[in-house]
Amino acid sequence: MLTYISILVTAIFVNNIVLSQFLGICPFLGVSKKIDSALGMGAAVTFVMLLATIVTYLLQIYLLEPFGLAFMQTIAFILVIAALVQMLEIILKKVSPSLYQALGVFLPLITTNCTILGVAIMVIQKNFTLLESTVFAISTALGFTLALTIFAGIREQLALTTVPKAMKGMPIALVTAGLLAMAFMGFSGIKIG
């Protein structure tokens, strides 16, 4: 039980996929202008990351490794992720057209979102079990969503303030992201167990 709590806290706060490992910067900067879009993107990434991690883990353990095809890992994982994103796109279009429109061009970007591929590869490198991989995927997705949502809230507030002309737009967003990353560094001293 302690292992799962450690994985949860570490993935969300200590080694946040965006703010500590710098994966997923494109959606972090692109979808973080409104909290609603950030939460929608976080939910989509959570769904795809969870499914992709489970499927790629099983693919690695039961197909790639036994048949000596481990060198095909990256290509196989990318194909699985692309198929899952297509499935999510079809489901969102039917179930929630407003969320589908809100995500717009960023939904297909989940296919190339390096956080999903990164997590799929990390669970193999860390020799996690299937349950540990699932907890890690959910925790990482929650950390991604947390960072995205906090950043979106800050950017909404920044839109209401007076910012020097040279800092408007992306410059102030990058400074804010840096400060947020520094704030999350405060969690690096946490020890579980």
Short mmCIF file of N, CA, C and O in Angstrom, two decimals, residues 14-121:
data_model
loop_
_atom_site.label_atom_id
_atom_site.label_comp_id
_atom_site.label_asym_id
_atom_site.label_seq_id
_atom_site.Cartn_x
_atom_site.Cartn_y
_atom_site.Cartn_z
N VAL A 14 6.12 15.59 -6.78
CA VAL A 14 7.58 15.63 -6.77
C VAL A 14 8.16 15.59 -8.18
O VAL A 14 8.98 16.42 -8.54
N ASN A 15 7.74 14.62 -8.98
CA ASN A 15 8.23 14.49 -10.36
C ASN A 15 7.11 14.78 -11.34
O ASN A 15 6.85 13.99 -12.25
N ASN A 16 6.47 15.92 -11.18
CA ASN A 16 5.38 16.29 -12.07
C ASN A 16 5.86 16.24 -13.51
O ASN A 16 6.91 16.80 -13.84
N ILE A 17 5.10 15.57 -14.35
CA ILE A 17 5.51 15.31 -15.73
C ILE A 17 5.77 16.58 -16.52
O ILE A 17 6.65 16.62 -17.36
N VAL A 18 5.04 17.65 -16.22
CA VAL A 18 5.22 18.90 -16.95
C VAL A 18 6.25 19.80 -16.28
O VAL A 18 7.17 20.30 -16.92
N LEU A 19 6.11 19.98 -14.98
CA LEU A 19 6.91 20.98 -14.28
C LEU A 19 8.28 20.49 -13.82
O LEU A 19 9.15 21.31 -13.54
N SER A 20 8.48 19.19 -13.73
CA SER A 20 9.79 18.66 -13.33
C SER A 20 10.50 17.94 -14.48
O SER A 20 11.70 18.03 -14.61
N GLN A 21 9.71 17.22 -15.29
CA GLN A 21 10.32 16.45 -16.37
C GLN A 21 10.18 17.13 -17.73
O GLN A 21 10.72 16.66 -18.71
N PHE A 22 9.42 18.20 -17.79
CA PHE A 22 9.25 19.03 -18.99
C PHE A 22 8.74 18.25 -20.19
O PHE A 22 9.16 18.48 -21.32
N LEU A 23 7.83 17.32 -19.96
CA LEU A 23 7.15 16.62 -21.04
C LEU A 23 5.74 17.20 -21.15
O LEU A 23 5.10 17.50 -20.16
N GLY A 24 5.24 17.34 -22.34
CA GLY A 24 3.88 17.85 -22.54
C GLY A 24 3.79 19.36 -22.49
O GLY A 24 2.75 19.92 -22.13
N ILE A 25 4.85 20.04 -22.85
CA ILE A 25 4.86 21.50 -22.81
C ILE A 25 3.91 22.11 -23.83
O ILE A 25 3.27 23.13 -23.58
N CYS A 26 3.78 21.49 -25.01
CA CYS A 26 2.90 22.03 -26.06
C CYS A 26 1.46 22.18 -25.58
O CYS A 26 0.89 23.26 -25.65
N PRO A 27 0.82 21.11 -25.05
CA PRO A 27 -0.54 21.32 -24.55
C PRO A 27 -0.58 22.18 -23.29
O PRO A 27 -1.54 22.89 -23.04
N PHE A 28 0.50 22.14 -22.51
CA PHE A 28 0.58 22.94 -21.29
C PHE A 28 0.47 24.43 -21.63
O PHE A 28 -0.27 25.17 -20.99
N LEU A 29 1.17 24.85 -22.65
CA LEU A 29 1.12 26.26 -23.05
C LEU A 29 -0.07 26.57 -23.95
O LEU A 29 -0.61 27.67 -23.93
N GLY A 30 -0.51 25.60 -24.74
CA GLY A 30 -1.56 25.85 -25.73
C GLY A 30 -2.98 25.79 -25.20
O GLY A 30 -3.83 26.56 -25.62
N VAL A 31 -3.26 24.87 -24.28
CA VAL A 31 -4.65 24.67 -23.82
C VAL A 31 -4.90 25.37 -22.49
O VAL A 31 -6.00 25.33 -21.97
N SER A 32 -3.90 26.03 -21.96
CA SER A 32 -4.02 26.56 -20.60
C SER A 32 -4.52 27.99 -20.53
O SER A 32 -4.21 28.69 -19.59
N LYS A 33 -5.33 28.42 -21.48
CA LYS A 33 -5.85 29.78 -21.41
C LYS A 33 -7.17 29.86 -20.65
O LYS A 33 -7.52 30.90 -20.12
N LYS A 34 -7.90 28.75 -20.59
CA LYS A 34 -9.16 28.70 -19.85
C LYS A 34 -9.19 27.43 -19.02
O LYS A 34 -8.76 26.37 -19.46
N ILE A 35 -9.74 27.54 -17.83
CA ILE A 35 -9.79 26.39 -16.92
C ILE A 35 -10.63 25.26 -17.51
O ILE A 35 -10.27 24.09 -17.38
N ASP A 36 -11.75 25.60 -18.18
CA ASP A 36 -12.60 24.56 -18.76
C ASP A 36 -11.84 23.73 -19.78
O ASP A 36 -11.94 22.49 -19.79
N SER A 37 -11.10 24.39 -20.66
CA SER A 37 -10.32 23.67 -21.67
C SER A 37 -9.21 22.85 -21.01
O SER A 37 -8.92 21.73 -21.45
N ALA A 38 -8.61 23.40 -19.97
CA ALA A 38 -7.55 22.68 -19.26
C ALA A 38 -8.09 21.42 -18.61
O ALA A 38 -7.47 20.35 -18.69
N LEU A 39 -9.25 21.51 -17.98
CA LEU A 39 -9.86 20.32 -17.37
C LEU A 39 -10.27 19.30 -18.41
O LEU A 39 -10.10 18.09 -18.21
N GLY A 40 -10.79 19.77 -19.53
CA GLY A 40 -11.16 18.86 -20.62
C GLY A 40 -9.95 18.15 -21.18
O GLY A 40 -9.97 16.94 -21.41
N MET A 41 -8.88 18.89 -21.41
CA MET A 41 -7.64 18.30 -21.91
C MET A 41 -7.09 17.32 -20.89
O MET A 41 -6.61 16.24 -21.24
N GLY A 42 -7.14 17.69 -19.62
CA GLY A 42 -6.67 16.80 -18.56
C GLY A 42 -7.45 15.50 -18.53
O GLY A 42 -6.87 14.42 -18.37
N ALA A 43 -8.77 15.60 -18.69
CA ALA A 43 -9.60 14.39 -18.70
C ALA A 43 -9.27 13.52 -19.91
O ALA A 43 -9.17 12.29 -19.80
N ALA A 44 -9.10 14.15 -21.07
CA ALA A 44 -8.77 13.38 -22.28
C ALA A 44 -7.40 12.71 -22.14
O ALA A 44 -7.25 11.53 -22.49
N VAL A 45 -6.43 13.43 -21.62
CA VAL A 45 -5.09 12.86 -21.43
C VAL A 45 -5.14 11.74 -20.40
O VAL A 45 -4.49 10.71 -20.58
N THR A 46 -5.92 11.91 -19.34
CA THR A 46 -6.04 10.87 -18.31
C THR A 46 -6.60 9.59 -18.91
O THR A 46 -6.05 8.50 -18.69
N PHE A 47 -7.66 9.72 -19.68
CA PHE A 47 -8.28 8.55 -20.31
C PHE A 47 -7.30 7.84 -21.24
O PHE A 47 -7.09 6.63 -21.15
N VAL A 48 -6.67 8.61 -22.13
CA VAL A 48 -5.75 8.02 -23.10
C VAL A 48 -4.51 7.46 -22.40
O VAL A 48 -4.04 6.37 -22.73
N MET A 49 -3.99 8.19 -21.41
CA MET A 49 -2.78 7.73 -20.72
C MET A 49 -3.04 6.43 -19.98
O MET A 49 -2.21 5.51 -20.02
N LEU A 50 -4.18 6.32 -19.31
CA LEU A 50 -4.51 5.10 -18.59
C LEU A 50 -4.63 3.92 -19.55
O LEU A 50 -4.00 2.88 -19.35
N LEU A 51 -5.43 4.08 -20.59
CA LEU A 51 -5.60 3.00 -21.55
C LEU A 51 -4.30 2.66 -22.26
O LEU A 51 -3.96 1.48 -22.43
N ALA A 52 -3.56 3.68 -22.68
CA ALA A 52 -2.32 3.45 -23.40
C ALA A 52 -1.30 2.73 -22.52
O ALA A 52 -0.60 1.83 -23.00
N THR A 53 -1.22 3.09 -21.27
CA THR A 53 -0.27 2.45 -20.37
C THR A 53 -0.60 0.98 -20.17
O THR A 53 0.29 0.12 -20.24
N ILE A 54 -1.87 0.69 -19.97
CA ILE A 54 -2.27 -0.71 -19.78
C ILE A 54 -2.02 -1.52 -21.05
O ILE A 54 -1.41 -2.60 -21.01
N VAL A 55 -2.45 -1.00 -22.19
CA VAL A 55 -2.30 -1.74 -23.45
C VAL A 55 -0.83 -1.90 -23.82
O VAL A 55 -0.40 -3.00 -24.20
N THR A 56 -0.05 -0.84 -23.70
CA THR A 56 1.37 -0.94 -24.07
C THR A 56 2.15 -1.83 -23.10
O THR A 56 3.06 -2.54 -23.52
N TYR A 57 1.76 -1.82 -21.83
CA TYR A 57 2.41 -2.70 -20.86
C TYR A 57 2.18 -4.15 -21.24
O TYR A 57 3.11 -4.96 -21.30
N LEU A 58 0.92 -4.47 -21.52
CA LEU A 58 0.59 -5.85 -21.91
C LEU A 58 1.26 -6.23 -23.22
O LEU A 58 1.74 -7.35 -23.39
N LEU A 59 1.30 -5.30 -24.15
CA LEU A 59 1.96 -5.53 -25.43
C LEU A 59 3.45 -5.83 -25.23
O LEU A 59 4.00 -6.76 -25.82
N GLN A 60 4.10 -5.05 -24.37
CA GLN A 60 5.52 -5.23 -24.10
C GLN A 60 5.78 -6.58 -23.44
O GLN A 60 6.68 -7.32 -23.85
N ILE A 61 5.00 -6.90 -22.40
CA ILE A 61 5.25 -8.11 -21.60
C ILE A 61 4.88 -9.39 -22.36
O ILE A 61 5.59 -10.39 -22.27
N TYR A 62 3.77 -9.37 -23.09
CA TYR A 62 3.28 -10.60 -23.70
C TYR A 62 3.57 -10.76 -25.19
O TYR A 62 3.35 -11.83 -25.75
N LEU A 63 4.06 -9.72 -25.85
CA LEU A 63 4.33 -9.85 -27.27
C LEU A 63 5.76 -9.44 -27.63
O LEU A 63 6.52 -10.23 -28.19
N LEU A 64 6.13 -8.22 -27.29
CA LEU A 64 7.43 -7.72 -27.72
C LEU A 64 8.60 -8.45 -27.07
O LEU A 64 9.53 -8.89 -27.77
N GLU A 65 8.59 -8.59 -25.75
CA GLU A 65 9.70 -9.25 -25.07
C GLU A 65 9.78 -10.75 -25.38
O GLU A 65 10.86 -11.24 -25.70
N PRO A 66 8.67 -11.51 -25.30
CA PRO A 66 8.79 -12.95 -25.57
C PRO A 66 9.26 -13.28 -26.99
O PRO A 66 9.94 -14.29 -27.19
N PHE A 67 8.93 -12.45 -27.95
CA PHE A 67 9.31 -12.72 -29.34
C PHE A 67 10.56 -11.96 -29.78
O PHE A 67 10.87 -11.91 -30.97
N GLY A 68 11.26 -11.35 -28.83
CA GLY A 68 12.50 -10.65 -29.13
C GLY A 68 12.29 -9.40 -29.98
O GLY A 68 13.16 -9.02 -30.76
N LEU A 69 11.14 -8.75 -29.82
CA LEU A 69 10.83 -7.56 -30.60
C LEU A 69 10.86 -6.28 -29.76
O LEU A 69 10.23 -5.29 -30.11
N ALA A 70 11.61 -6.30 -28.68
CA ALA A 70 11.66 -5.13 -27.79
C ALA A 70 12.17 -3.88 -28.51
O ALA A 70 11.83 -2.76 -28.13
N PHE A 71 12.95 -4.06 -29.56
CA PHE A 71 13.44 -2.92 -30.33
C PHE A 71 12.32 -2.18 -31.06
O PHE A 71 12.49 -1.05 -31.50
N MET A 72 11.16 -2.81 -31.18
CA MET A 72 9.99 -2.20 -31.84
C MET A 72 9.11 -1.43 -30.86
O MET A 72 8.04 -0.96 -31.23
N GLN A 73 9.57 -1.30 -29.61
CA GLN A 73 8.76 -0.71 -28.55
C GLN A 73 8.20 0.66 -28.91
O GLN A 73 6.98 0.88 -28.83
N THR A 74 9.03 1.58 -29.31
CA THR A 74 8.58 2.96 -29.57
C THR A 74 7.55 3.00 -30.69
O THR A 74 6.51 3.65 -30.56
N ILE A 75 7.82 2.32 -31.78
CA ILE A 75 6.89 2.33 -32.91
C ILE A 75 5.57 1.67 -32.53
O ILE A 75 4.49 2.21 -32.84
N ALA A 76 5.63 0.55 -31.84
CA ALA A 76 4.40 -0.13 -31.42
C ALA A 76 3.60 0.73 -30.47
O ALA A 76 2.36 0.83 -30.58
N PHE A 77 4.28 1.39 -29.54
CA PHE A 77 3.59 2.24 -28.57
C PHE A 77 2.92 3.43 -29.26
O PHE A 77 1.80 3.80 -28.93
N ILE A 78 3.61 4.03 -30.22
CA ILE A 78 3.03 5.16 -30.94
C ILE A 78 1.78 4.74 -31.70
O ILE A 78 0.78 5.47 -31.71
N LEU A 79 1.81 3.58 -32.31
CA LEU A 79 0.63 3.09 -33.04
C LEU A 79 -0.55 2.85 -32.10
O LEU A 79 -1.69 3.19 -32.42
N VAL A 80 -0.29 2.29 -30.93
CA VAL A 80 -1.35 2.05 -29.95
C VAL A 80 -1.93 3.38 -29.49
O VAL A 80 -3.16 3.55 -29.42
N ILE A 81 -1.08 4.34 -29.19
CA ILE A 81 -1.55 5.66 -28.72
C ILE A 81 -2.37 6.35 -29.80
O ILE A 81 -3.43 6.91 -29.52
N ALA A 82 -1.92 6.29 -31.05
CA ALA A 82 -2.67 6.91 -32.15
C ALA A 82 -4.05 6.28 -32.29
O ALA A 82 -5.05 7.00 -32.49
N ALA A 83 -4.14 4.98 -32.18
CA ALA A 83 -5.43 4.29 -32.28
C ALA A 83 -6.36 4.70 -31.13
O ALA A 83 -7.56 4.93 -31.33
N LEU A 84 -5.82 4.81 -29.92
CA LEU A 84 -6.63 5.20 -28.77
C LEU A 84 -7.13 6.64 -28.89
O LEU A 84 -8.26 6.95 -28.52
N VAL A 85 -6.30 7.52 -29.42
CA VAL A 85 -6.72 8.91 -29.60
C VAL A 85 -7.83 8.99 -30.64
O VAL A 85 -8.79 9.76 -30.47
N GLN A 86 -7.73 8.23 -31.71
CA GLN A 86 -8.79 8.21 -32.71
C GLN A 86 -10.11 7.74 -32.08
O GLN A 86 -11.17 8.30 -32.35
N MET A 87 -10.02 6.72 -31.23
CA MET A 87 -11.20 6.21 -30.54
C MET A 87 -11.79 7.31 -29.63
O MET A 87 -13.00 7.53 -29.62
N LEU A 88 -10.93 8.01 -28.90
CA LEU A 88 -11.40 9.09 -28.02
C LEU A 88 -12.05 10.20 -28.82
O LEU A 88 -13.09 10.74 -28.42
N GLU A 89 -11.47 10.54 -29.96
CA GLU A 89 -12.03 11.59 -30.80
C GLU A 89 -13.44 11.23 -31.27
O GLU A 89 -14.35 12.07 -31.23
N ILE A 90 -13.64 10.00 -31.68
CA ILE A 90 -14.97 9.54 -32.12
C ILE A 90 -15.96 9.59 -30.97
O ILE A 90 -17.09 10.06 -31.12
N ILE A 91 -15.52 9.14 -29.79
CA ILE A 91 -16.41 9.13 -28.62
C ILE A 91 -16.78 10.55 -28.21
O ILE A 91 -17.96 10.85 -27.96
N LEU A 92 -15.79 11.47 -28.16
CA LEU A 92 -16.08 12.85 -27.77
C LEU A 92 -17.00 13.55 -28.77
O LEU A 92 -17.85 14.34 -28.38
N LYS A 93 -16.83 13.25 -30.03
CA LYS A 93 -17.67 13.87 -31.05
C LYS A 93 -19.13 13.48 -30.86
O LYS A 93 -20.03 14.29 -31.04
N LYS A 94 -19.37 12.25 -30.43
CA LYS A 94 -20.74 11.76 -30.21
C LYS A 94 -21.29 12.19 -28.85
O LYS A 94 -22.43 12.62 -28.75
N VAL A 95 -20.48 12.05 -27.80
CA VAL A 95 -20.96 12.26 -26.43
C VAL A 95 -20.96 13.73 -26.02
O VAL A 95 -21.92 14.21 -25.41
N SER A 96 -19.87 14.45 -26.32
CA SER A 96 -19.75 15.84 -25.87
C SER A 96 -19.20 16.72 -26.99
O SER A 96 -18.01 17.06 -26.99
N PRO A 97 -20.07 17.14 -27.91
CA PRO A 97 -19.60 17.99 -29.00
C PRO A 97 -18.98 19.31 -28.54
O PRO A 97 -18.04 19.81 -29.16
N SER A 98 -19.47 19.85 -27.42
CA SER A 98 -18.91 21.11 -26.92
C SER A 98 -17.46 20.93 -26.45
O SER A 98 -16.61 21.77 -26.74
N LEU A 99 -17.19 19.84 -25.74
CA LEU A 99 -15.82 19.55 -25.31
C LEU A 99 -14.95 19.25 -26.53
O LEU A 99 -13.80 19.68 -26.60
N TYR A 100 -15.50 18.55 -27.49
CA TYR A 100 -14.78 18.24 -28.73
C TYR A 100 -14.36 19.53 -29.44
O TYR A 100 -13.24 19.67 -29.89
N GLN A 101 -15.28 20.52 -29.50
CA GLN A 101 -14.97 21.80 -30.14
C GLN A 101 -14.01 22.62 -29.29
O GLN A 101 -13.15 23.33 -29.83
N ALA A 102 -14.17 22.54 -27.97
CA ALA A 102 -13.29 23.31 -27.08
C ALA A 102 -11.84 22.83 -27.21
O ALA A 102 -10.91 23.63 -27.19
N LEU A 103 -11.65 21.53 -27.36
CA LEU A 103 -10.30 21.00 -27.50
C LEU A 103 -9.73 21.29 -28.89
O LEU A 103 -8.53 21.48 -29.04
N GLY A 104 -10.61 21.34 -29.89
CA GLY A 104 -10.21 21.71 -31.24
C GLY A 104 -9.01 20.95 -31.75
O GLY A 104 -8.98 19.73 -31.76
N VAL A 105 -8.00 21.69 -32.15
CA VAL A 105 -6.80 21.11 -32.74
C VAL A 105 -5.96 20.34 -31.72
O VAL A 105 -5.12 19.53 -32.08
N PHE A 106 -6.18 20.59 -30.43
CA PHE A 106 -5.36 19.95 -29.42
C PHE A 106 -5.71 18.48 -29.20
O PHE A 106 -4.90 17.73 -28.68
N LEU A 107 -6.90 18.07 -29.60
CA LEU A 107 -7.26 16.66 -29.46
C LEU A 107 -6.37 15.77 -30.31
O LEU A 107 -5.81 14.80 -29.80
N PRO A 108 -6.17 16.09 -31.58
CA PRO A 108 -5.22 15.27 -32.35
C PRO A 108 -3.78 15.37 -31.81
O PRO A 108 -2.99 14.46 -32.01
N LEU A 109 -3.47 16.47 -31.13
CA LEU A 109 -2.13 16.62 -30.57
C LEU A 109 -1.85 15.63 -29.44
O LEU A 109 -0.69 15.41 -29.09
N ILE A 110 -2.91 15.04 -28.85
CA ILE A 110 -2.69 14.03 -27.82
C ILE A 110 -1.92 12.86 -28.43
O ILE A 110 -1.13 12.21 -27.75
N THR A 111 -2.11 12.62 -29.73
CA THR A 111 -1.39 11.55 -30.39
C THR A 111 0.11 11.76 -30.27
O THR A 111 0.87 10.81 -30.08
N THR A 112 0.54 12.98 -30.40
CA THR A 112 1.97 13.27 -30.33
C THR A 112 2.37 13.84 -28.97
O THR A 112 3.49 14.33 -28.82
N ASN A 113 1.48 13.79 -27.99
CA ASN A 113 1.79 14.29 -26.66
C ASN A 113 2.83 13.37 -26.03
O ASN A 113 2.56 12.20 -25.76
N CYS A 114 4.00 13.90 -25.79
CA CYS A 114 5.09 13.07 -25.30
C CYS A 114 4.86 12.56 -23.88
O CYS A 114 5.53 11.63 -23.46
N THR A 115 3.92 13.13 -23.14
CA THR A 115 3.66 12.62 -21.79
C THR A 115 3.10 11.20 -21.86
O THR A 115 3.47 10.36 -21.05
N ILE A 116 2.25 10.94 -22.82
CA ILE A 116 1.62 9.62 -22.91
C ILE A 116 2.66 8.58 -23.31
O ILE A 116 2.76 7.52 -22.68
N LEU A 117 3.43 8.86 -24.34
CA LEU A 117 4.49 7.94 -24.75
C LEU A 117 5.54 7.83 -23.65
O LEU A 117 6.04 6.73 -23.36
N GLY A 118 5.87 8.95 -23.01
CA GLY A 118 6.85 8.94 -21.93
C GLY A 118 6.44 8.04 -20.77
O GLY A 118 7.25 7.26 -20.26
N VAL A 119 5.18 8.12 -20.37
CA VAL A 119 4.70 7.28 -19.27
C VAL A 119 4.71 5.81 -19.68
O VAL A 119 5.11 4.94 -18.90
N ALA A 120 4.29 5.52 -20.90
CA ALA A 120 4.28 4.13 -21.38
C ALA A 120 5.69 3.54 -21.35
O ALA A 120 5.87 2.37 -20.98
N ILE A 121 6.67 4.33 -21.72
CA ILE A 121 8.05 3.84 -21.70
C ILE A 121 8.61 3.80 -20.28
O ILE A 121 9.32 2.86 -19.91
#
